[in-house]
Amino acid sequence: MADLNLMRELTMTADTKIILFVMDGLGGVPKEPGGPTELESASTPNLDRLAAESMLGLSIPIGHGITPGSGPGHLALFGYDPVKYLIGRGVLEALGIGFELTKDDVAARGNFCTVDHNLLITDRRAGRIPTEKCVELVNKLRAIRLPGVELFIEPVQDYRFTLVFRGKSLSPHLNDTDPQKTGHPTLEVKAQAEGALLMAEMANRWIAAAREILKAEKQANMVTLRGWSKEPGLPKFTETYHLRAQALAVYPMYKGLAALVGMDVLQGLHTLEDQLQALKANWGLYDFFFVHYKYTDSRGEDGNFEAKAAEIEKVDAAIPRFLDLKPDVFIVTGDHSTPAVWKAHSWHPVPTLFYSKGLGRRNEVKGFGETACLGEALGQFHAMDLMPMALAYAGRMNKFGA
Amino acid sequence: MADLNLMRELTMTADTKIILFVMDGLGGVPKEPGGPTELESASTPNLDRLAAESMLGLSIPIGHGITPGSGPGHLALFGYDPVKYLIGRGVLEALGIGFELTKDDVAARGNFCTVDHNLLITDRRAGRIPTEKCVELVNKLRAIRLPGVELFIEPVQDYRFTLVFRGKSLSPHLNDTDPQKTGHPTLEVKAQAEGALLMAEMANRWIAAAREILKAEKQANMVTLRGWSKEPGLPKFTETYHLRAQALAVYPMYKGLAALVGMDVLQGLHTLEDQLQALKANWGLYDFFFVHYKYTDSRGEDGNFEAKAAEIEKVDAAIPRFLDLKPDVFIVTGDHSTPAVWKAHSWHPVPTLFYSKGLGRRNEVKGFGETACLGEALGQFHAMDLMPMALAYAGRMNKFGA
């Protein structure tokens, strides 16, 4: 596989356009043995027709048997080894709510929890308080001030919040304070590396102040913090691939991930229609477009097989809009599978359609679906290999060696 | 994937024979959507029959989307990670003309170029002077002498030549002198590492002397030098695989590459018939034979689909000659694809036929071709994995671990 240094050497600019269209959690499994998957049960005349002119295959996001989160799933699609390039949980949580991290920030994921009078945890999720309560408590915690740092705290959902320390030379090398079981006190923050002493002290002071504010609460009377991390400083698309890239996504998490690899992120998109109009409007300005569709994953997580299939049908209706732009390379894939019968992300390889203007090889066509993708021209491949293939078919790769 | 250290541990000697038959640039793509590739359009009764008793698959030379040069393409077939084991451009150019490099040599690729009276480059390729002119000028440059080193200069083709410095402890850590654009002077050679100062000084003196000799020329009145490199000191087949290996190739480049990995190179072969006779004559003396056929690549580079198919048919007629020798393992593959419609090397996986006396697994047979190889027993695999498979099927691999 090509690493990013090799890609930096081999890629060049060209007057070609690539669209990476990600249907989140696209892959599925049948409801009953031998039955169709969500994608196979959906009526997708446009994707089926396009499949007849494309190469099909199955993308392995991380490795066989490995279920990816959104971060690694997308990094792999962007061509970044997701096992090498790690994004901390605090950073991901901040990205997920659209918090704009600077390089001076250390982010942590926070949980409200319940402790007894001996400060021993009785409920690690504070009885799963509703989001409204979370917002109310977070607003109270905004009163906390510490010398030398700026503090940001934002509600996420239910008992979860994001906490960001901003200041010069802050270290994220701290332990999680959640002991991962009840009947134990929350853990003290300790420095896990030289240079993290000051940050550990500030974290402990923030926690003490938070406890003071929360102590009268019945459920959410304490906090745990974990996943301390900084913006990971990933190589950027411009230098790595010689691509001007734009992200057209609705959800903050995916905009945040795209920003991490140096894509320009267009804000203010709310629907697929918004995304399609933006794609057309910005067609001349960029070489690469990452378009993200969330609801296939959402309905898979809900366990609603038919609703997921219906989302795929909505997308299918939009396929001609992409093709009208005459992309040199148009990829339809997912960051992972989210089979409705699993109600969760899964490790199953993801059906992938790879269309290029340049001639490729292909099999007899059986439409676009998991079974159709087996043994097709792309075979099973690692998600990380999609970018090199996209760049090659778009005429953007030099030869390796003489 | 197995690295060479593991292979050194696991391989053993045995009384078995392996033939690696490389049709350069074998892989192709259809002329029109859904049509046959070069290999598929060729009439190949012998290969088709052999395919029925073999495993088929598609070889990925370097990585998805990566187009290999001849050097990396062959290293991968020889089981050497081509991203790890790099061969410098100067060395490859010298190998390409059959120059026998010693470990005291530093080789550079030279270009004649045109400079104006201010020594600014006006043509980086000296108007692509004909090879006869190149020979004439190279003969003049042979007059240059420098103290403490032996100098070799040989014409290659058109405006290209090879320059070799031979001496004790010469360093190849020098910059290219080609500024890669016109309107700029050629660059001075500078040391890129400690210990390269003397070599840099000699290189500059050689360039000054060459300019003095060439200055009256209209076109080729200056030179650029690049790809300074030494014989890479690759691990050898004998130690790595416990194989006595012989290379039967016509073109110097492939003989040179085989020599780099420690194969014995038989000189004086001009035709496939020569190669076949040599194979038979030397059958008892070696365990492994690398047989190289160039013209599939040449016709692909020409963009001549039918001529490439015709070359494949010529090879097909010779297949029984290989089988008559009863090899334990007989592999037919390519170092990369050279689709006639691309007129160049490409990244497309290479159809591969793997015959072994030992029983393998196989699918229903549809002859030997790109489409037939999709979803067949070998699937898509990395070229680097061919050698371990060949050695395993030839009974030359021990178990790994207890």
GROMACS .gro file of N, CA and C in nm, chain A residues 202-329:
model
  384
  202MET      N    1  -0.436   2.176   3.664
  202MET     CA    2  -0.552   2.256   3.622
  202MET      C    3  -0.675   2.168   3.604
  203ALA      N    4  -0.655   2.050   3.550
  203ALA     CA    5  -0.768   1.958   3.530
  203ALA      C    6  -0.830   1.923   3.664
  204ASN      N    7  -0.745   1.894   3.763
  204ASN     CA    8  -0.797   1.860   3.895
  204ASN      C    9  -0.870   1.978   3.959
  205ARG      N   10  -0.816   2.098   3.937
  205ARG     CA   11  -0.882   2.217   3.993
  205ARG      C   12  -1.018   2.236   3.925
  206TRP      N   13  -1.023   2.212   3.794
  206TRP     CA   14  -1.152   2.228   3.723
  206TRP      C   15  -1.253   2.126   3.778
  207ILE      N   16  -1.208   2.004   3.799
  207ILE     CA   17  -1.299   1.899   3.848
  207ILE      C   18  -1.350   1.934   3.989
  208ALA      N   19  -1.260   1.985   4.074
  208ALA     CA   20  -1.301   2.022   4.210
  208ALA      C   21  -1.406   2.134   4.205
  209ALA      N   22  -1.382   2.229   4.116
  209ALA     CA   23  -1.477   2.341   4.103
  209ALA      C   24  -1.611   2.291   4.050
  210ALA      N   25  -1.606   2.196   3.957
  210ALA     CA   26  -1.729   2.139   3.899
  210ALA      C   27  -1.807   2.064   4.007
  211ARG      N   28  -1.738   1.987   4.087
  211ARG     CA   29  -1.803   1.913   4.196
  211ARG      C   30  -1.873   2.010   4.292
  212GLU      N   31  -1.805   2.120   4.320
  212GLU     CA   32  -1.860   2.219   4.411
  212GLU      C   33  -1.993   2.273   4.356
  213ILE      N   34  -1.997   2.298   4.223
  213ILE     CA   35  -2.118   2.351   4.160
  213ILE      C   36  -2.228   2.245   4.155
  214LEU      N   37  -2.190   2.119   4.138
  214LEU     CA   38  -2.287   2.013   4.112
  214LEU      C   39  -2.333   1.940   4.238
  215LYS      N   40  -2.268   1.965   4.353
  215LYS     CA   41  -2.285   1.873   4.466
  215LYS      C   42  -2.428   1.861   4.516
  216ALA      N   43  -2.510   1.962   4.491
  216ALA     CA   44  -2.649   1.955   4.536
  216ALA      C   45  -2.739   1.875   4.442
  217GLU      N   46  -2.685   1.842   4.324
  217GLU     CA   47  -2.765   1.765   4.227
  217GLU      C   48  -2.790   1.623   4.277
  218LYS      N   49  -2.905   1.568   4.240
  218LYS     CA   50  -2.936   1.431   4.284
  218LYS      C   51  -2.864   1.328   4.196
  219GLN      N   52  -2.870   1.354   4.063
  219GLN     CA   53  -2.810   1.255   3.972
  219GLN      C   54  -2.672   1.299   3.924
  220ALA      N   55  -2.669   1.411   3.854
  220ALA     CA   56  -2.544   1.456   3.792
  220ALA      C   57  -2.463   1.539   3.890
  221ASN      N   58  -2.412   1.473   3.996
  221ASN     CA   59  -2.342   1.550   4.100
  221ASN      C   60  -2.190   1.538   4.091
  222MET      N   61  -2.141   1.484   3.981
  222MET     CA   62  -1.996   1.473   3.962
  222MET      C   63  -1.969   1.452   3.812
  223VAL      N   64  -1.844   1.464   3.773
  223VAL     CA   65  -1.806   1.446   3.632
  223VAL      C   66  -1.689   1.349   3.621
  224THR      N   67  -1.679   1.286   3.506
  224THR     CA   68  -1.554   1.217   3.469
  224THR      C   69  -1.508   1.277   3.336
  225LEU      N   70  -1.376   1.274   3.316
  225LEU     CA   71  -1.317   1.331   3.193
  225LEU      C   72  -1.226   1.227   3.131
  226ARG      N   73  -1.229   1.219   3.000
  226ARG     CA   74  -1.141   1.120   2.935
  226ARG      C   75  -1.110   1.158   2.790
  227GLY      N   76  -1.017   1.085   2.733
  227GLY     CA   77  -0.982   1.107   2.593
  227GLY      C   78  -0.913   1.240   2.569
  228TRP      N   79  -0.833   1.285   2.666
  228TRP     CA   80  -0.760   1.411   2.652
  228TRP      C   81  -0.680   1.408   2.522
  229SER      N   82  -0.699   1.503   2.438
  229SER     CA   83  -0.625   1.498   2.311
  229SER      C   84  -0.620   1.634   2.244
  230LYS      N   85  -0.525   1.645   2.151
  230LYS     CA   86  -0.508   1.768   2.073
  230LYS      C   87  -0.536   1.739   1.926
  231GLU      N   88  -0.562   1.843   1.852
  231GLU     CA   89  -0.577   1.835   1.707
  231GLU      C   90  -0.455   1.759   1.654
  232PRO      N   91  -0.474   1.651   1.576
  232PRO     CA   92  -0.362   1.559   1.551
  232PRO      C   93  -0.259   1.605   1.448
  233GLY      N   94  -0.283   1.717   1.382
  233GLY     CA   95  -0.183   1.765   1.287
  233GLY      C   96  -0.160   1.670   1.171
  234LEU      N   97  -0.267   1.621   1.111
  234LEU     CA   98  -0.256   1.527   1.000
  234LEU      C   99  -0.200   1.595   0.875
  235PRO      N  100  -0.130   1.519   0.789
  235PRO     CA  101  -0.091   1.572   0.659
  235PRO      C  102  -0.216   1.620   0.585
  236LYS      N  103  -0.198   1.720   0.503
  236LYS     CA  104  -0.313   1.781   0.436
  236LYS      C  105  -0.325   1.735   0.290
  237PHE      N  106  -0.448   1.730   0.243
  237PHE     CA  107  -0.476   1.689   0.104
  237PHE      C  108  -0.394   1.767   0.001
  238THR      N  109  -0.381   1.896   0.023
  238THR     CA  110  -0.312   1.979  -0.076
  238THR      C  111  -0.170   1.930  -0.100
  239GLU      N  112  -0.096   1.908   0.010
  239GLU     CA  113   0.043   1.863  -0.006
  239GLU      C  114   0.050   1.715  -0.041
  240THR      N  115  -0.037   1.636   0.018
  240THR     CA  116  -0.026   1.491   0.002
  240THR      C  117  -0.068   1.446  -0.137
  241TYR      N  118  -0.176   1.502  -0.185
  241TYR     CA  119  -0.233   1.455  -0.312
  241TYR      C  120  -0.231   1.562  -0.421
  242HIS      N  121  -0.184   1.682  -0.388
  242HIS     CA  122  -0.193   1.792  -0.484
  242HIS      C  123  -0.337   1.812  -0.531
  243LEU      N  124  -0.428   1.807  -0.435
  243LEU     CA  125  -0.571   1.822  -0.464
  243LEU      C  126  -0.625   1.941  -0.387
  244ARG      N  127  -0.706   2.021  -0.453
  244ARG     CA  128  -0.788   2.120  -0.382
  244ARG      C  129  -0.919   2.049  -0.352
  245ALA      N  130  -0.947   2.031  -0.224
  245ALA     CA  131  -1.060   1.947  -0.186
  245ALA      C  132  -1.163   2.025  -0.107
  246GLN      N  133  -1.290   1.994  -0.134
  246GLN     CA  134  -1.398   2.057  -0.059
  246GLN      C  135  -1.489   1.950   0.002
  247ALA      N  136  -1.529   1.975   0.126
  247ALA     CA  137  -1.621   1.883   0.195
  247ALA      C  138  -1.761   1.941   0.192
  248LEU      N  139  -1.856   1.860   0.148
  248LEU     CA  140  -1.997   1.899   0.147
  248LEU      C  141  -2.071   1.801   0.238
  249ALA      N  142  -2.078   1.837   0.364
  249ALA     CA  143  -2.138   1.749   0.464
  249ALA      C  144  -2.236   1.830   0.548
  250VAL      N  145  -2.331   1.759   0.604
  250VAL     CA  146  -2.433   1.825   0.687
  250VAL      C  147  -2.392   1.819   0.835
  251TYR      N  148  -2.341   1.705   0.879
  251TYR     CA  149  -2.314   1.684   1.021
  251TYR      C  150  -2.175   1.734   1.061
  252PRO      N  151  -2.164   1.795   1.179
  252PRO     CA  152  -2.036   1.852   1.223
  252PRO      C  153  -1.922   1.752   1.225
  253MET      N  154  -1.947   1.628   1.270
  253MET     CA  155  -1.840   1.528   1.280
  253MET      C  156  -1.765   1.511   1.147
  254TYR      N  157  -1.838   1.507   1.039
  254TYR     CA  158  -1.776   1.479   0.909
  254TYR      C  159  -1.709   1.603   0.852
  255LYS      N  160  -1.768   1.718   0.882
  255LYS     CA  161  -1.702   1.843   0.846
  255LYS      C  162  -1.570   1.853   0.921
  256GLY      N  163  -1.574   1.816   1.050
  256GLY     CA  164  -1.454   1.822   1.132
  256GLY      C  165  -1.345   1.728   1.082
  257LEU      N  166  -1.383   1.607   1.045
  257LEU     CA  167  -1.285   1.511   0.995
  257LEU      C  168  -1.224   1.560   0.864
  258ALA      N  169  -1.308   1.617   0.779
  258ALA     CA  170  -1.257   1.670   0.651
  258ALA      C  171  -1.160   1.785   0.675
  259ALA      N  172  -1.193   1.869   0.773
  259ALA     CA  173  -1.105   1.982   0.805
  259ALA      C  174  -0.969   1.931   0.854
  260LEU      N  175  -0.970   1.821   0.929
  260LEU     CA  176  -0.844   1.766   0.981
  260LEU      C  177  -0.747   1.728   0.869
  261VAL      N  178  -0.798   1.687   0.753
  261VAL     CA  179  -0.708   1.650   0.642
  261VAL      C  180  -0.695   1.765   0.542
  262GLY      N  181  -0.740   1.883   0.583
  262GLY     CA  182  -0.712   2.002   0.503
  262GLY      C  183  -0.813   2.031   0.394
  263MET      N  184  -0.931   1.968   0.399
  263MET     CA  185  -1.033   2.007   0.301
  263MET      C  186  -1.095   2.140   0.342
  264ASP      N  187  -1.136   2.217   0.244
  264ASP     CA  188  -1.219   2.333   0.274
  264ASP      C  189  -1.359   2.282   0.306
  265VAL      N  190  -1.417   2.332   0.412
  265VAL     CA  191  -1.549   2.285   0.454
  265VAL      C  192  -1.652   2.394   0.427
  266LEU      N  193  -1.751   2.358   0.348
  266LEU     CA  194  -1.859   2.454   0.322
  266LEU      C  195  -1.963   2.441   0.433
  267GLN      N  196  -1.992   2.552   0.498
  267GLN     CA  197  -2.089   2.549   0.608
  267GLN      C  198  -2.230   2.575   0.555
  268GLY      N  199  -2.327   2.550   0.639
  268GLY     CA  200  -2.464   2.591   0.609
  268GLY      C  201  -2.542   2.496   0.521
  269LEU      N  202  -2.494   2.371   0.508
  269LEU     CA  203  -2.568   2.273   0.428
  269LEU      C  204  -2.658   2.191   0.520
  270HIS      N  205  -2.784   2.175   0.481
  270HIS     CA  206  -2.878   2.104   0.569
  270HIS      C  207  -2.940   1.981   0.504
  271THR      N  208  -2.940   1.977   0.371
  271THR     CA  209  -3.006   1.866   0.302
  271THR      C  210  -2.919   1.818   0.187
  272LEU      N  211  -2.954   1.702   0.135
  272LEU     CA  212  -2.886   1.650   0.017
  272LEU      C  213  -2.901   1.749  -0.099
  273GLU      N  214  -3.016   1.811  -0.109
  273GLU     CA  215  -3.039   1.910  -0.213
  273GLU      C  216  -2.940   2.026  -0.199
  274ASP      N  217  -2.919   2.073  -0.075
  274ASP     CA  218  -2.818   2.178  -0.050
  274ASP      C  219  -2.682   2.131  -0.101
  275GLN      N  220  -2.650   2.005  -0.069
  275GLN     CA  221  -2.518   1.952  -0.107
  275GLN      C  222  -2.502   1.946  -0.259
  276LEU      N  223  -2.608   1.902  -0.326
  276LEU     CA  224  -2.601   1.890  -0.473
  276LEU      C  225  -2.588   2.028  -0.538
  277GLN      N  226  -2.660   2.125  -0.484
  277GLN     CA  227  -2.650   2.260  -0.541
  277GLN      C  228  -2.510   2.318  -0.516
  278ALA      N  229  -2.458   2.293  -0.397
  278ALA     CA  230  -2.324   2.343  -0.365
  278ALA      C  231  -2.220   2.276  -0.454
  279LEU      N  232  -2.238   2.147  -0.478
  279LEU     CA  233  -2.144   2.074  -0.564
  279LEU      C  234  -2.137   2.139  -0.701
  280LYS      N  235  -2.253   2.167  -0.756
  280LYS     CA  236  -2.260   2.230  -0.888
  280LYS      C  237  -2.197   2.370  -0.885
  281ALA      N  238  -2.232   2.445  -0.782
  281ALA     CA  239  -2.184   2.584  -0.774
  281ALA      C  240  -2.032   2.591  -0.757
  282ASN      N  241  -1.974   2.490  -0.690
  282ASN     CA  242  -1.830   2.495  -0.660
  282ASN      C  243  -1.747   2.407  -0.754
  283TRP      N  244  -1.812   2.352  -0.855
  283TRP     CA  245  -1.748   2.254  -0.943
  283TRP      C  246  -1.617   2.305  -1.001
  284GLY      N  247  -1.613   2.430  -1.040
  284GLY     CA  248  -1.493   2.484  -1.103
  284GLY      C  249  -1.382   2.516  -1.005
  285LEU      N  250  -1.412   2.519  -0.877
  285LEU     CA  251  -1.317   2.572  -0.779
  285LEU      C  252  -1.229   2.465  -0.714
  286TYR      N  253  -1.272   2.339  -0.724
  286TYR     CA  254  -1.199   2.233  -0.655
  286TYR      C  255  -1.177   2.114  -0.748
  287ASP      N  256  -1.082   2.028  -0.708
  287ASP     CA  257  -1.051   1.907  -0.784
  287ASP      C  258  -1.121   1.785  -0.725
  288PHE      N  259  -1.150   1.793  -0.598
  288PHE     CA  260  -1.198   1.677  -0.522
  288PHE      C  261  -1.312   1.721  -0.432
  289PHE      N  262  -1.420   1.643  -0.435
  289PHE     CA  263  -1.534   1.674  -0.350
  289PHE      C  264  -1.568   1.552  -0.265
  290PHE      N  265  -1.577   1.575  -0.136
  290PHE     CA  266  -1.622   1.472  -0.042
  290PHE      C  267  -1.766   1.506  -0.006
  291VAL      N  268  -1.858   1.420  -0.044
  291VAL     CA  269  -1.999   1.445  -0.016
  291VAL      C  270  -2.045   1.335   0.080
  292HIS      N  271  -2.103   1.376   0.190
  292HIS     CA  272  -2.137   1.281   0.296
  292HIS      C  273  -2.288   1.276   0.319
  293TYR      N  274  -2.342   1.154   0.324
  293TYR     CA  275  -2.486   1.134   0.352
  293TYR      C  276  -2.501   1.050   0.478
  294LYS      N  277  -2.563   1.107   0.578
  294LYS     CA  278  -2.563   1.049   0.712
  294LYS      C  279  -2.670   0.942   0.736
  295TYR      N  280  -2.788   0.956   0.670
  295TYR     CA  281  -2.908   0.889   0.721
  295TYR      C  282  -2.913   0.738   0.697
  296THR      N  283  -2.832   0.688   0.603
  296THR     CA  284  -2.821   0.543   0.588
  296THR      C  285  -2.769   0.482   0.718
  297ASP      N  286  -2.669   0.547   0.777
  297ASP     CA  287  -2.616   0.500   0.904
  297ASP      C  288  -2.720   0.515   1.015
  298SER      N  289  -2.786   0.629   1.019
  298SER     CA  290  -2.883   0.655   1.127
  298SER      C  291  -2.991   0.548   1.129
  299ARG      N  292  -3.047   0.516   1.011
  299ARG     CA  293  -3.155   0.418   1.006
  299ARG      C  294  -3.102   0.278   1.036
  300GLY      N  295  -2.976   0.252   0.998
  300GLY     CA  296  -2.915   0.125   1.035
  300GLY      C  297  -2.902   0.113   1.186
  301GLU      N  298  -2.856   0.221   1.249
  301GLU     CA  299  -2.842   0.222   1.396
  301GLU      C  300  -2.979   0.203   1.463
  302ASP      N  301  -3.082   0.259   1.400
  302ASP     CA  302  -3.219   0.241   1.453
  302ASP      C  303  -3.266   0.096   1.440
  303GLY      N  304  -3.199   0.020   1.358
  303GLY     CA  305  -3.244  -0.117   1.333
  303GLY      C  306  -3.361  -0.123   1.236
  304ASN      N  307  -3.377  -0.016   1.158
  304ASN     CA  308  -3.492  -0.009   1.067
  304ASN      C  309  -3.447  -0.041   0.924
  305PHE      N  310  -3.456  -0.167   0.888
  305PHE     CA  311  -3.410  -0.218   0.759
  305PHE      C  312  -3.478  -0.143   0.643
  306GLU      N  313  -3.610  -0.132   0.648
  306GLU     CA  314  -3.684  -0.069   0.538
  306GLU      C  315  -3.651   0.079   0.528
  307ALA      N  316  -3.639   0.145   0.643
  307ALA     CA  317  -3.609   0.288   0.640
  307ALA      C  318  -3.469   0.313   0.583
  308LYS      N  319  -3.377   0.222   0.612
  308LYS     CA  320  -3.242   0.237   0.555
  308LYS      C  321  -3.249   0.219   0.403
  309ALA      N  322  -3.323   0.117   0.360
  309ALA     CA  323  -3.340   0.097   0.215
  309ALA      C  324  -3.404   0.220   0.150
  310ALA      N  325  -3.499   0.281   0.222
  310ALA     CA  326  -3.565   0.400   0.167
  310ALA      C  327  -3.467   0.517   0.153
  311GLU      N  328  -3.374   0.529   0.249
  311GLU     CA  329  -3.271   0.634   0.238
  311GLU      C  330  -3.185   0.610   0.115
  312ILE      N  331  -3.151   0.483   0.091
  312ILE     CA  332  -3.069   0.450  -0.027
  312ILE      C  333  -3.144   0.488  -0.155
  313GLU      N  334  -3.275   0.468  -0.155
  313GLU     CA  335  -3.355   0.505  -0.273
  313GLU      C  336  -3.355   0.657  -0.294
  314LYS      N  337  -3.360   0.732  -0.184
  314LYS     CA  338  -3.351   0.879  -0.196
  314LYS      C  339  -3.220   0.919  -0.263
  315VAL      N  340  -3.114   0.855  -0.218
  315VAL     CA  341  -2.983   0.887  -0.276
  315VAL      C  342  -2.980   0.846  -0.423
  316ASP      N  343  -3.036   0.731  -0.453
  316ASP     CA  344  -3.034   0.683  -0.592
  316ASP      C  345  -3.095   0.787  -0.685
  317ALA      N  346  -3.201   0.849  -0.640
  317ALA     CA  347  -3.267   0.948  -0.725
  317ALA      C  348  -3.175   1.067  -0.756
  318ALA      N  349  -3.075   1.089  -0.669
  318ALA     CA  350  -2.985   1.203  -0.688
  318ALA      C  351  -2.865   1.170  -0.776
  319ILE      N  352  -2.844   1.042  -0.805
  319ILE     CA  353  -2.722   1.001  -0.878
  319ILE      C  354  -2.706   1.074  -1.012
  320PRO      N  355  -2.812   1.092  -1.091
  320PRO     CA  356  -2.792   1.163  -1.217
  320PRO      C  357  -2.739   1.306  -1.199
  321ARG      N  358  -2.769   1.368  -1.086
  321ARG     CA  359  -2.720   1.503  -1.060
  321ARG      C  360  -2.568   1.504  -1.049
  322PHE      N  361  -2.512   1.400  -0.991
  322PHE     CA  362  -2.366   1.389  -0.985
  322PHE      C  363  -2.308   1.369  -1.125
  323LEU      N  364  -2.373   1.280  -1.201
  323LEU     CA  365  -2.320   1.244  -1.332
  323LEU      C  366  -2.331   1.359  -1.432
  324ASP      N  367  -2.432   1.444  -1.413
  324ASP     CA  368  -2.448   1.560  -1.501
  324ASP      C  369  -2.322   1.647  -1.504
  325LEU      N  370  -2.247   1.643  -1.394
  325LEU     CA  371  -2.126   1.726  -1.384
  325LEU      C  372  -2.009   1.665  -1.458
  326LYS      N  373  -2.026   1.541  -1.505
  326LYS     CA  374  -1.922   1.470  -1.579
  326LYS      C  375  -1.790   1.458  -1.501
  327PRO      N  376  -1.798   1.400  -1.382
  327PRO     CA  377  -1.674   1.379  -1.305
  327PRO      C  378  -1.583   1.279  -1.377
  328ASP      N  379  -1.453   1.295  -1.361
  328ASP     CA  380  -1.359   1.197  -1.417
  328ASP      C  381  -1.363   1.068  -1.336
  329VAL      N  382  -1.379   1.083  -1.206
  329VAL     CA  383  -1.392   0.968  -1.118
  329VAL      C  384  -1.506   0.995  -1.020
   0.00000   0.00000   0.00000
